[in-house]
Amino acid sequence: GEKIPLDGEVVSGGSQVDNSALTGESKPVSVKIGDDVLAGAIATTGALTIKVSKLFTDSSIAKVMELVEDATARKAKTEKFITSFARYYTPVVVLLALGIATIPPVIFEASFETWIYRALVMLVISCPCALVVSIPLGYFAGIGKASKQGILVKGSNFLDALTNVKSVVFDKTGTLTEGVFKVNAIKGANGWSDEELLELAAAAESQSTHPIALSIQKAYEARGGKLDESKISEHKAYPGLGVSALYKDQYILVGNNLFVEDSGIESAINESNSTTAHVVVNGVYVGALEISDQLKPDVSVAIAGLRQQGIQYISMLTGDATSAASRVARELGLDSYHANLLPEDKVEKFENIINQRTDNSNIVFVGDGINDAPVLARADVGVAMGGLGSDAAIETADVVLMTDSPMKLVESISIAKQTRRIVWQNIFLAFSVKAVFLSLGAIGLATMWEAVFADVGTALIAVANSSRILTTI
């Protein structure tokens, strides 16, 4: 029943954990020994002993709090306009009221009492409280609604930007797919057995934390294999390509087709619709591992939801093989895809997509890895997966989806549009009411009671309208 105070790893016990405060996901998650848990989650059904892995300042809940607090400092264009408008509007109105109070009595010898009263009525009516209070409140409500749904928006300017999105570009692994790989087939070549091939691949990948590397290590352990780590040295990673290592005096390369070709070796095994990890030993091609990754269960619904939200162009950039990328693009009905991309290639392709747009609409990029950070920074709105995503991606992104669900992107766009709609309702309401009552006040038909309603009443109505964002999408 208590909140987990700090991020850590379960060392004893088991429980159902409520992560709704962090991710917006109401369904509890089962945790056992060895699983990671997050600060702010609630252990509901069992006692847990947890080994702390991060200081509070580095914990997930602290980062969430920091992101929400920082969001208030980044204003949307509408907010900035209202602030600037009020800066000039207020002194103009004061001068106008001063003129109304003094000019008619001096020129036309009218009653000072009558015209001073009218000037005071106009001052009360023209107070910009309804605009200055309700507009920021509308965006705060939108950010709060998104946080409640497990979507962290780092500023109202990004919430505003989501309303004008016409193109969305996705990373593949961990974004559209689960990011949980499984070795489906082992194909030895040039006289090497499947067992030897798997051992060599596991040795080369032993120091890597990439999802593909973890799947190879897990497959080797599942067959009862155990590596002698003292015989593994010179491990080196090549982002977007593969890894190399020295194992039992044999130089091993494990990577994609491009990595093998760059090493001057032609693969003997054609790539399938699965991700393929080729293995080379001492310059000789020895086989490949076929590794599959499943689409996230809600990704098809998310793509359809984006289409309904008016997204006209959906693309995918991935470092995976063309065969695997084409299968995903075909199943999801994407407009285009680009495969075999290194991190710098992703930026180049994304730049091409930006240059091809014919209007002033915004482009969203959704990713989760370290290699996605440059593209996230380049996008009009960068969206990171907060659960599986790397720290670099989360820090760089403008919006963080805490549940790693693509459907949250659809929800965030829906919340943004609802927020923008209500903000403009408040602007129209405030200007309309004030215009009517200012006209009446200038000719003496509005009393102080009407002036109070036009000011305070309009502000209260606008505030109540803004609060609707918290209860509706």
CSV table of C-alpha atoms in Angstrom, one decimal:
chain,number,residue,atom,x,y,z
A,1,GLY,CA,0.0,0.0,0.0
A,2,GLU,CA,3.0,2.4,0.2
A,3,LYS,CA,4.7,4.4,-2.5
A,4,ILE,CA,8.1,3.2,-3.7
A,5,PRO,CA,10.4,6.1,-2.5
A,6,LEU,CA,13.3,5.6,-5.0
A,7,ASP,CA,14.1,3.9,-8.3
A,8,GLY,CA,15.6,0.5,-7.8
A,9,GLU,CA,15.6,-3.3,-8.4
A,10,VAL,CA,13.5,-5.8,-6.5
A,11,VAL,CA,15.8,-8.1,-4.5
A,12,SER,CA,13.1,-10.0,-2.6
A,13,GLY,CA,9.3,-10.3,-2.6
A,14,GLY,CA,6.7,-9.8,-5.4
A,15,SER,CA,3.7,-7.5,-5.9
A,16,GLN,CA,1.3,-5.9,-8.2
A,17,VAL,CA,2.6,-2.3,-8.8
A,18,ASP,CA,0.3,0.7,-9.6
A,19,ASN,CA,2.2,3.0,-12.0
A,20,SER,CA,-0.7,5.3,-12.8
A,21,ALA,CA,0.9,8.3,-11.2
A,22,LEU,CA,3.8,8.0,-13.6
A,23,THR,CA,2.4,6.5,-16.8
A,24,GLY,CA,-1.4,7.1,-16.6
A,25,GLU,CA,-1.8,3.4,-17.0
A,26,SER,CA,-4.5,2.1,-14.6
A,27,LYS,CA,-3.7,-1.6,-15.0
A,28,PRO,CA,-1.3,-2.8,-12.2
A,29,VAL,CA,2.0,-4.5,-13.3
A,30,SER,CA,3.4,-7.6,-11.7
A,31,VAL,CA,7.0,-7.3,-10.5
A,32,LYS,CA,9.3,-10.0,-9.1
A,33,ILE,CA,13.0,-10.4,-8.0
A,34,GLY,CA,15.3,-8.8,-10.6
A,35,ASP,CA,12.6,-6.4,-12.0
A,36,ASP,CA,13.1,-2.6,-12.0
A,37,VAL,CA,10.6,-0.4,-10.1
A,38,LEU,CA,10.2,3.4,-10.2
A,39,ALA,CA,9.8,6.0,-7.5
A,40,GLY,CA,6.2,7.1,-7.1
A,41,ALA,CA,4.7,3.7,-8.0
A,42,ILE,CA,2.6,2.0,-5.3
A,43,ALA,CA,3.1,-1.6,-4.2
A,44,THR,CA,-0.5,-2.9,-3.9
A,45,THR,CA,-0.5,-6.6,-3.1
A,46,GLY,CA,2.8,-7.6,-1.5
A,47,ALA,CA,5.9,-6.5,0.3
A,48,LEU,CA,9.1,-5.6,-1.7
A,49,THR,CA,12.7,-5.2,-0.7
A,50,ILE,CA,14.3,-2.9,-3.1
A,51,LYS,CA,18.0,-2.1,-3.8
A,52,VAL,CA,18.2,1.6,-4.7
A,53,SER,CA,19.7,2.3,-8.1
A,54,LYS,CA,19.4,6.1,-8.4
A,55,LEU,CA,19.4,9.1,-6.2
A,56,PHE,CA,16.1,10.9,-5.8
A,57,THR,CA,17.3,13.8,-8.0
A,58,ASP,CA,17.9,11.3,-10.8
A,59,SER,CA,14.7,9.2,-10.3
A,60,SER,CA,11.8,9.0,-12.7
A,61,ILE,CA,9.3,10.9,-10.4
A,62,ALA,CA,11.8,13.8,-9.9
A,63,LYS,CA,12.3,14.1,-13.7
A,64,VAL,CA,8.5,14.1,-14.2
A,65,MET,CA,8.1,16.9,-11.6
A,66,GLU,CA,10.9,18.9,-13.2
A,67,LEU,CA,9.4,18.5,-16.7
A,68,VAL,CA,6.0,19.6,-15.5
A,69,GLU,CA,7.4,22.6,-13.6
A,70,ASP,CA,9.6,23.7,-16.6
A,71,ALA,CA,6.6,23.4,-18.9
A,72,THR,CA,5.0,26.6,-17.4
A,73,ALA,CA,8.0,28.7,-18.6
A,74,ARG,CA,7.6,27.9,-22.3
A,75,LYS,CA,4.6,29.9,-23.6
A,76,ALA,CA,2.6,29.2,-26.7
A,77,LYS,CA,2.3,31.9,-29.4
A,78,THR,CA,-1.2,32.7,-28.3
A,79,GLU,CA,-0.1,33.2,-24.7
A,80,LYS,CA,2.8,35.5,-25.8
A,81,PHE,CA,0.4,37.5,-28.0
A,82,ILE,CA,-2.1,38.0,-25.1
A,83,THR,CA,0.8,39.1,-22.8
A,84,SER,CA,2.1,41.5,-25.4
A,85,PHE,CA,-1.4,42.7,-26.2
A,86,ALA,CA,-2.2,43.5,-22.6
A,87,ARG,CA,1.1,45.4,-22.3
A,88,TYR,CA,-0.1,48.0,-24.9
A,89,TYR,CA,-3.8,47.6,-24.5
A,90,THR,CA,-3.9,48.6,-20.8
A,91,PRO,CA,-2.2,52.1,-21.1
A,92,VAL,CA,-4.3,52.8,-24.2
A,93,VAL,CA,-7.5,52.1,-22.4
A,94,VAL,CA,-6.4,54.2,-19.4
A,95,LEU,CA,-5.6,57.2,-21.7
A,96,LEU,CA,-8.9,56.7,-23.5
A,97,ALA,CA,-10.8,56.7,-20.1
A,98,LEU,CA,-8.9,59.9,-19.1
A,99,GLY,CA,-10.0,61.5,-22.3
A,100,ILE,CA,-13.7,60.5,-21.8
A,101,ALA,CA,-13.5,61.9,-18.2
A,102,THR,CA,-12.1,65.3,-19.2
A,103,ILE,CA,-12.7,66.2,-22.9
A,104,PRO,CA,-16.6,66.3,-23.0
A,105,PRO,CA,-16.9,68.4,-19.8
A,106,VAL,CA,-14.2,70.8,-20.9
A,107,ILE,CA,-15.4,71.2,-24.6
A,108,PHE,CA,-19.1,70.7,-24.2
A,109,GLU,CA,-19.4,72.0,-20.6
A,110,ALA,CA,-21.1,68.6,-19.7
A,111,SER,CA,-21.2,67.3,-16.1
A,112,PHE,CA,-17.9,66.1,-14.8
A,113,GLU,CA,-19.7,63.6,-12.5
A,114,THR,CA,-21.5,62.0,-15.4
A,115,TRP,CA,-18.4,61.6,-17.6
A,116,ILE,CA,-16.0,60.5,-14.8
A,117,TYR,CA,-18.6,57.8,-14.0
A,118,ARG,CA,-18.6,56.7,-17.6
A,119,ALA,CA,-14.8,56.6,-17.7
A,120,LEU,CA,-14.7,54.5,-14.5
A,121,VAL,CA,-17.3,52.1,-16.0
A,122,MET,CA,-15.1,51.8,-19.2
A,123,LEU,CA,-12.0,51.1,-17.1
A,124,VAL,CA,-13.7,48.3,-15.2
A,125,ILE,CA,-15.1,46.8,-18.5
A,126,SER,CA,-11.9,47.0,-20.3
A,127,CYS,CA,-9.8,45.2,-17.7
A,128,PRO,CA,-8.0,42.3,-19.5
A,129,CYS,CA,-8.3,39.9,-16.7
A,130,ALA,CA,-10.4,37.4,-18.6
A,131,LEU,CA,-7.7,37.1,-21.3
A,132,VAL,CA,-4.6,37.3,-19.1
A,133,VAL,CA,-5.9,34.7,-16.6
A,134,SER,CA,-7.9,32.3,-18.8
A,135,ILE,CA,-5.5,31.8,-21.7
A,136,PRO,CA,-2.5,30.6,-19.6
A,137,LEU,CA,-4.9,28.6,-17.5
A,138,GLY,CA,-6.2,26.9,-20.6
A,139,TYR,CA,-2.7,25.7,-21.6
A,140,PHE,CA,-1.9,24.7,-18.0
A,141,ALA,CA,-5.1,22.6,-18.0
A,142,GLY,CA,-4.1,21.0,-21.3
A,143,ILE,CA,-0.6,20.1,-19.9
A,144,GLY,CA,-2.3,18.8,-16.7
A,145,LYS,CA,-4.7,16.7,-18.7
A,146,ALA,CA,-1.9,15.3,-20.8
A,147,SER,CA,0.2,14.5,-17.7
A,148,LYS,CA,-2.8,12.6,-16.2
A,149,GLN,CA,-2.9,10.5,-19.4
A,150,GLY,CA,0.8,9.7,-19.1
A,151,ILE,CA,1.9,12.3,-21.6
A,152,LEU,CA,4.5,14.9,-20.5
A,153,VAL,CA,4.5,18.0,-22.6
A,154,LYS,CA,7.5,20.2,-21.9
A,155,GLY,CA,5.8,23.5,-22.7
A,156,SER,CA,2.5,25.0,-23.9
A,157,ASN,CA,4.3,26.1,-27.1
A,158,PHE,CA,4.8,22.4,-28.0
A,159,LEU,CA,1.1,21.7,-27.1
A,160,ASP,CA,0.2,24.5,-29.5
A,161,ALA,CA,2.6,23.1,-32.2
A,162,LEU,CA,0.8,19.7,-32.0
A,163,THR,CA,-2.4,21.3,-33.4
A,164,ASN,CA,-0.7,22.1,-36.7
A,165,VAL,CA,0.9,18.7,-37.4
A,166,LYS,CA,0.3,17.2,-40.8
A,167,SER,CA,3.3,14.8,-41.0
A,168,VAL,CA,4.6,12.2,-38.5
A,169,VAL,CA,7.8,10.2,-38.9
A,170,PHE,CA,8.5,7.2,-36.7
A,171,ASP,CA,11.6,5.2,-35.7
A,172,LYS,CA,10.9,1.4,-35.9
A,173,THR,CA,12.5,-0.6,-33.1
A,174,GLY,CA,11.0,0.2,-29.7
A,175,THR,CA,8.6,2.8,-31.2
A,176,LEU,CA,6.4,0.9,-33.6
A,177,THR,CA,7.6,-2.5,-32.5
A,178,GLU,CA,8.0,-4.0,-29.0
A,179,GLY,CA,11.7,-3.7,-29.0
A,180,VAL,CA,11.8,-7.3,-27.5
A,181,PHE,CA,13.7,-9.5,-30.0
A,182,LYS,CA,13.7,-13.3,-30.3
A,183,VAL,CA,16.1,-15.5,-32.3
A,184,ASN,CA,14.0,-17.5,-34.6
A,185,ALA,CA,16.6,-19.2,-36.8
A,186,ILE,CA,20.3,-19.9,-36.8
A,187,LYS,CA,21.9,-20.5,-40.2
A,188,GLY,CA,25.5,-21.6,-40.2
A,189,ALA,CA,27.6,-21.3,-43.4
A,190,ASN,CA,31.0,-22.5,-44.6
A,191,GLY,CA,31.0,-25.6,-42.3
A,192,TRP,CA,30.2,-23.8,-39.1
A,193,SER,CA,27.5,-25.4,-36.9
A,194,ASP,CA,24.5,-23.5,-35.4
A,195,GLU,CA,25.9,-24.0,-31.9
A,196,GLU,CA,29.3,-22.5,-32.8
A,197,LEU,CA,27.7,-19.6,-34.6
A,198,LEU,CA,25.4,-18.7,-31.7
A,199,GLU,CA,28.4,-18.9,-29.2
A,200,LEU,CA,30.5,-16.5,-31.4
A,201,ALA,CA,27.6,-14.1,-31.8
A,202,ALA,CA,26.9,-14.2,-28.0
A,203,ALA,CA,30.5,-13.5,-27.2
A,204,ALA,CA,30.7,-10.5,-29.6
A,205,GLU,CA,27.4,-9.1,-28.2
A,206,SER,CA,28.2,-9.9,-24.5
A,207,GLN,CA,29.0,-6.2,-23.6
A,208,SER,CA,26.2,-4.7,-25.5
A,209,THR,CA,22.8,-3.6,-24.2
A,210,HIS,CA,21.1,-3.2,-27.6
A,211,PRO,CA,17.8,-5.2,-27.8
A,212,ILE,CA,19.2,-7.4,-30.6
A,213,ALA,CA,22.3,-8.1,-28.5
A,214,LEU,CA,20.2,-9.1,-25.5
A,215,SER,CA,18.1,-11.5,-27.6
A,216,ILE,CA,21.3,-13.3,-28.8
A,217,GLN,CA,22.7,-13.5,-25.3
A,218,LYS,CA,19.3,-14.9,-24.0
A,219,ALA,CA,19.1,-17.5,-26.9
A,220,TYR,CA,22.6,-18.7,-26.0
A,221,GLU,CA,21.8,-19.0,-22.3
A,222,ALA,CA,18.5,-20.8,-23.1
A,223,ARG,CA,20.6,-23.5,-24.7
A,224,GLY,CA,22.7,-23.9,-21.6
A,225,GLY,CA,25.6,-22.0,-22.9
A,226,LYS,CA,28.0,-20.1,-20.6
A,227,LEU,CA,30.7,-17.8,-21.9
A,228,ASP,CA,34.2,-17.5,-20.5
A,229,GLU,CA,34.3,-13.7,-20.3
A,230,SER,CA,38.0,-13.7,-19.6
A,231,LYS,CA,38.6,-14.7,-23.2
A,232,ILE,CA,36.5,-11.8,-24.6
A,233,SER,CA,38.4,-8.5,-25.3
A,234,GLU,CA,38.6,-5.5,-27.5
A,235,HIS,CA,34.8,-5.1,-27.7
A,236,LYS,CA,33.7,-2.2,-29.9
A,237,ALA,CA,30.3,-1.0,-31.0
A,238,TYR,CA,29.5,0.6,-34.3
A,239,PRO,CA,26.2,2.6,-33.9
A,240,GLY,CA,23.6,1.5,-36.5
A,241,LEU,CA,25.9,-1.2,-37.9
A,242,GLY,CA,27.0,-3.9,-35.3
A,243,VAL,CA,29.8,-4.9,-33.0
A,244,SER,CA,33.2,-6.5,-33.0
A,245,ALA,CA,35.2,-8.4,-30.4
A,246,LEU,CA,38.1,-10.8,-29.9
A,247,TYR,CA,37.1,-14.2,-28.6
A,248,LYS,CA,39.4,-17.2,-28.2
A,249,ASP,CA,41.9,-15.4,-30.4
A,250,GLN,CA,39.3,-15.1,-33.2
A,251,TYR,CA,38.2,-11.6,-34.5
A,252,ILE,CA,34.4,-11.6,-34.7
A,253,LEU,CA,32.1,-9.2,-36.5
A,254,VAL,CA,28.3,-9.3,-35.8
A,255,GLY,CA,26.0,-6.8,-37.6
A,256,ASN,CA,23.7,-6.0,-40.4
A,257,ASN,CA,24.3,-6.5,-44.1
A,258,LEU,CA,25.8,-3.0,-44.6
A,259,PHE,CA,28.3,-3.7,-41.8
A,260,VAL,CA,29.4,-7.0,-43.5
A,261,GLU,CA,29.7,-5.3,-46.9
A,262,ASP,CA,31.7,-2.4,-45.5
A,263,SER,CA,34.1,-5.0,-44.2
A,264,GLY,CA,34.6,-6.3,-47.8
A,265,ILE,CA,32.7,-9.6,-47.2
A,266,GLU,CA,29.7,-10.7,-49.2
A,267,SER,CA,27.0,-12.4,-47.2
A,268,ALA,CA,26.0,-15.9,-48.4
A,269,ILE,CA,22.5,-15.7,-46.8
A,270,ASN,CA,19.8,-13.5,-48.2
A,271,GLU,CA,18.0,-11.3,-45.8
A,272,SER,CA,14.5,-12.4,-44.8
A,273,ASN,CA,11.5,-10.4,-43.5
A,274,SER,CA,13.1,-10.7,-40.1
A,275,THR,CA,16.0,-8.7,-38.7
A,276,THR,CA,19.2,-10.5,-39.7
A,277,ALA,CA,22.5,-10.4,-37.7
A,278,HIS,CA,25.4,-11.6,-39.9
A,279,VAL,CA,28.5,-13.2,-38.3
A,280,VAL,CA,32.0,-13.0,-39.7
A,281,VAL,CA,35.1,-14.7,-38.1
A,282,ASN,CA,38.6,-13.7,-39.1
A,283,GLY,CA,37.3,-12.3,-42.4
A,284,VAL,CA,35.3,-15.4,-43.2
A,285,TYR,CA,31.5,-15.3,-43.4
A,286,VAL,CA,30.1,-18.1,-41.0
A,287,GLY,CA,26.4,-17.5,-41.0
A,288,ALA,CA,23.5,-15.4,-39.7
A,289,LEU,CA,20.8,-15.2,-37.0
A,290,GLU,CA,17.3,-14.3,-37.9
A,291,ILE,CA,15.7,-12.2,-35.2
A,292,SER,CA,12.1,-11.1,-35.1
A,293,ASP,CA,10.4,-8.1,-33.3
A,294,GLN,CA,6.7,-7.9,-33.0
A,295,LEU,CA,4.6,-4.8,-33.7
A,296,LYS,CA,3.1,-3.1,-30.6
A,297,PRO,CA,-0.5,-4.3,-30.1
A,298,ASP,CA,-2.1,-0.8,-30.5
A,299,VAL,CA,0.1,0.5,-33.3
A,300,SER,CA,-2.4,-0.2,-36.1
A,301,VAL,CA,-5.1,1.6,-34.2
A,302,ALA,CA,-2.7,4.5,-33.6
A,303,ILE,CA,-1.9,4.9,-37.3
A,304,ALA,CA,-5.6,4.9,-38.1
A,305,GLY,CA,-6.2,7.4,-35.3
A,306,LEU,CA,-3.5,9.7,-36.7
A,307,ARG,CA,-5.2,9.6,-40.1
A,308,GLN,CA,-8.5,10.6,-38.4
A,309,GLN,CA,-6.7,13.5,-36.7
A,310,GLY,CA,-5.8,14.9,-40.2
A,311,ILE,CA,-2.2,13.5,-40.5
A,312,GLN,CA,-1.6,13.3,-44.2
A,313,TYR,CA,1.9,11.8,-44.3
A,314,ILE,CA,3.3,9.0,-42.1
A,315,SER,CA,6.8,7.7,-42.7
A,316,MET,CA,9.4,5.5,-40.9
A,317,LEU,CA,13.2,5.9,-40.5
A,318,THR,CA,15.1,2.8,-39.3
A,319,GLY,CA,18.6,1.4,-39.2
A,320,ASP,CA,17.1,-2.1,-39.7
A,321,ALA,CA,17.3,-4.1,-43.0
A,322,THR,CA,15.1,-3.1,-45.9
A,323,SER,CA,13.3,-6.5,-45.8
A,324,ALA,CA,12.2,-6.1,-42.2
A,325,ALA,CA,11.3,-2.4,-42.6
A,326,SER,CA,9.2,-3.1,-45.7
A,327,ARG,CA,7.2,-5.7,-43.9
A,328,VAL,CA,6.4,-3.2,-41.1
A,329,ALA,CA,5.6,-0.4,-43.5
A,330,ARG,CA,3.3,-2.7,-45.5
A,331,GLU,CA,1.4,-4.0,-42.5
A,332,LEU,CA,0.8,-0.5,-41.1
A,333,GLY,CA,0.1,1.2,-44.5
A,334,LEU,CA,2.8,3.8,-44.1
A,335,ASP,CA,3.3,6.3,-46.9
A,336,SER,CA,7.0,5.7,-47.1
A,337,TYR,CA,10.0,4.2,-45.2
A,338,HIS,CA,13.8,4.4,-45.3
A,339,ALA,CA,15.9,1.5,-44.1
A,340,ASN,CA,19.6,0.8,-43.4
A,341,LEU,CA,20.1,4.3,-41.9
A,342,LEU,CA,23.0,5.3,-39.7
A,343,PRO,CA,22.2,8.1,-37.1
A,344,GLU,CA,23.6,10.8,-39.5
A,345,ASP,CA,21.5,9.3,-42.3
A,346,LYS,CA,18.3,9.6,-40.3
A,347,VAL,CA,19.0,13.4,-39.9
A,348,GLU,CA,19.6,13.7,-43.7
A,349,LYS,CA,16.4,11.8,-44.6
A,350,PHE,CA,14.4,13.8,-42.1
A,351,GLU,CA,15.8,17.0,-43.6
A,352,ASN,CA,14.6,15.8,-47.0
A,353,ILE,CA,11.1,15.2,-45.6
A,354,ILE,CA,11.1,18.8,-44.1
A,355,ASN,CA,12.1,20.3,-47.4
A,356,GLN,CA,9.4,18.5,-49.3
A,357,ARG,CA,6.5,20.0,-47.3
A,358,THR,CA,4.5,22.6,-49.2
A,359,ASP,CA,2.9,24.5,-46.3
A,360,ASN,CA,3.7,25.8,-42.8
A,361,SER,CA,2.5,22.7,-41.0
A,362,ASN,CA,4.6,21.0,-38.4
A,363,ILE,CA,6.4,17.6,-38.5
A,364,VAL,CA,6.6,15.2,-35.6
A,365,PHE,CA,9.4,12.7,-35.1
A,366,VAL,CA,8.8,9.8,-32.6
A,367,GLY,CA,11.8,7.8,-31.4
A,368,ASP,CA,13.3,6.1,-28.4
A,369,GLY,CA,17.1,5.5,-28.9
A,370,ILE,CA,20.3,7.5,-28.5
A,371,ASN,CA,20.6,7.5,-32.3
A,372,ASP,CA,17.2,9.3,-32.5
A,373,ALA,CA,18.2,12.3,-30.4
A,374,PRO,CA,19.6,14.4,-33.3
A,375,VAL,CA,16.3,13.9,-35.2
A,376,LEU,CA,14.2,14.6,-32.2
A,377,ALA,CA,16.0,17.9,-31.8
A,378,ARG,CA,15.5,18.8,-35.4
A,379,ALA,CA,11.8,18.0,-35.5
A,380,ASP,CA,9.2,20.7,-35.0
A,381,VAL,CA,7.9,18.5,-32.2
A,382,GLY,CA,10.1,15.6,-30.9
A,383,VAL,CA,8.3,12.8,-29.1
A,384,ALA,CA,10.2,10.2,-27.1
A,385,MET,CA,9.1,6.9,-25.6
A,386,GLY,CA,9.5,7.4,-21.8
A,387,GLY,CA,9.6,3.7,-20.7
A,388,LEU,CA,12.0,2.0,-23.0
A,389,GLY,CA,13.5,5.3,-24.3
A,390,SER,CA,17.1,6.3,-23.7
A,391,ASP,CA,17.9,9.3,-21.4
A,392,ALA,CA,19.3,11.2,-24.4
A,393,ALA,CA,16.0,10.8,-26.3
A,394,ILE,CA,13.9,11.8,-23.3
A,395,GLU,CA,16.0,14.8,-22.5
A,396,THR,CA,16.0,16.0,-26.1
A,397,ALA,CA,12.3,15.4,-26.9
A,398,ASP,CA,9.5,18.0,-26.5
A,399,VAL,CA,6.9,15.4,-25.5
A,400,VAL,CA,7.4,12.2,-23.6
A,401,LEU,CA,5.0,9.2,-23.8
A,402,MET,CA,5.4,7.5,-20.5
A,403,THR,CA,3.7,4.2,-21.5
A,404,ASP,CA,5.6,3.8,-24.8
A,405,SER,CA,2.2,3.5,-26.5
A,406,PRO,CA,1.8,5.1,-30.0
A,407,MET,CA,-1.8,5.7,-29.1
A,408,LYS,CA,-0.6,8.3,-26.7
A,409,LEU,CA,0.5,10.4,-29.6
A,410,VAL,CA,-3.1,10.4,-30.9
A,411,GLU,CA,-4.3,11.4,-27.5
A,412,SER,CA,-1.7,14.2,-27.2
A,413,ILE,CA,-2.8,15.7,-30.6
A,414,SER,CA,-6.5,15.4,-29.5
A,415,ILE,CA,-5.8,17.2,-26.2
A,416,ALA,CA,-3.8,19.9,-28.0
A,417,LYS,CA,-6.6,20.6,-30.4
A,418,GLN,CA,-9.2,20.6,-27.6
A,419,THR,CA,-7.0,23.1,-25.6
A,420,ARG,CA,-6.5,25.3,-28.6
A,421,ARG,CA,-10.3,25.3,-29.3
A,422,ILE,CA,-11.2,26.3,-25.8
A,423,VAL,CA,-8.5,29.0,-25.7
A,424,TRP,CA,-9.9,30.6,-28.8
A,425,GLN,CA,-13.4,30.3,-27.3
A,426,ASN,CA,-12.2,32.3,-24.3
A,427,ILE,CA,-10.6,34.9,-26.5
A,428,PHE,CA,-13.7,35.3,-28.7
A,429,LEU,CA,-15.9,35.5,-25.5
A,430,ALA,CA,-13.8,38.1,-23.8
A,431,PHE,CA,-13.5,40.4,-26.8
A,432,SER,CA,-17.2,40.1,-27.8
A,433,VAL,CA,-18.5,40.8,-24.3
A,434,LYS,CA,-16.1,43.7,-23.8
A,435,ALA,CA,-16.8,45.2,-27.2
A,436,VAL,CA,-20.6,45.2,-26.5
A,437,PHE,CA,-20.3,46.7,-23.0
A,438,LEU,CA,-17.6,49.2,-23.9
A,439,SER,CA,-19.9,50.6,-26.6
A,440,LEU,CA,-22.8,50.8,-24.1
A,441,GLY,CA,-20.5,52.4,-21.5
A,442,ALA,CA,-19.3,55.0,-23.9
A,443,ILE,CA,-22.9,56.3,-24.5
A,444,GLY,CA,-23.9,55.9,-20.9
A,445,LEU,CA,-26.2,52.9,-21.1
A,446,ALA,CA,-24.0,50.6,-19.0
A,447,THR,CA,-23.8,51.0,-15.2
A,448,MET,CA,-21.1,49.8,-12.8
A,449,TRP,CA,-23.1,46.6,-12.3
A,450,GLU,CA,-22.8,45.7,-16.0
A,451,ALA,CA,-19.2,46.7,-15.9
A,452,VAL,CA,-18.5,44.3,-13.1
A,453,PHE,CA,-20.2,41.5,-15.0
A,454,ALA,CA,-18.3,42.3,-18.1
A,455,ASP,CA,-15.0,42.1,-16.2
A,456,VAL,CA,-15.3,39.6,-13.4
A,457,GLY,CA,-18.2,37.6,-14.8
A,458,THR,CA,-16.4,37.1,-18.2
A,459,ALA,CA,-13.3,36.1,-16.4
A,460,LEU,CA,-15.1,33.5,-14.3
A,461,ILE,CA,-16.9,32.1,-17.4
A,462,ALA,CA,-13.6,31.8,-19.2
A,463,VAL,CA,-11.9,30.1,-16.2
A,464,ALA,CA,-14.8,27.6,-16.0
A,465,ASN,CA,-14.5,27.0,-19.7
A,466,SER,CA,-10.8,26.3,-19.4
A,467,SER,CA,-11.4,23.8,-16.7
A,468,ARG,CA,-13.4,21.7,-19.1
A,469,ILE,CA,-10.1,20.5,-20.6
A,470,LEU,CA,-9.5,18.5,-17.5
A,471,THR,CA,-12.7,16.5,-17.8
A,472,THR,CA,-13.0,16.1,-21.6
A,473,ILE,CA,-10.8,15.2,-24.6
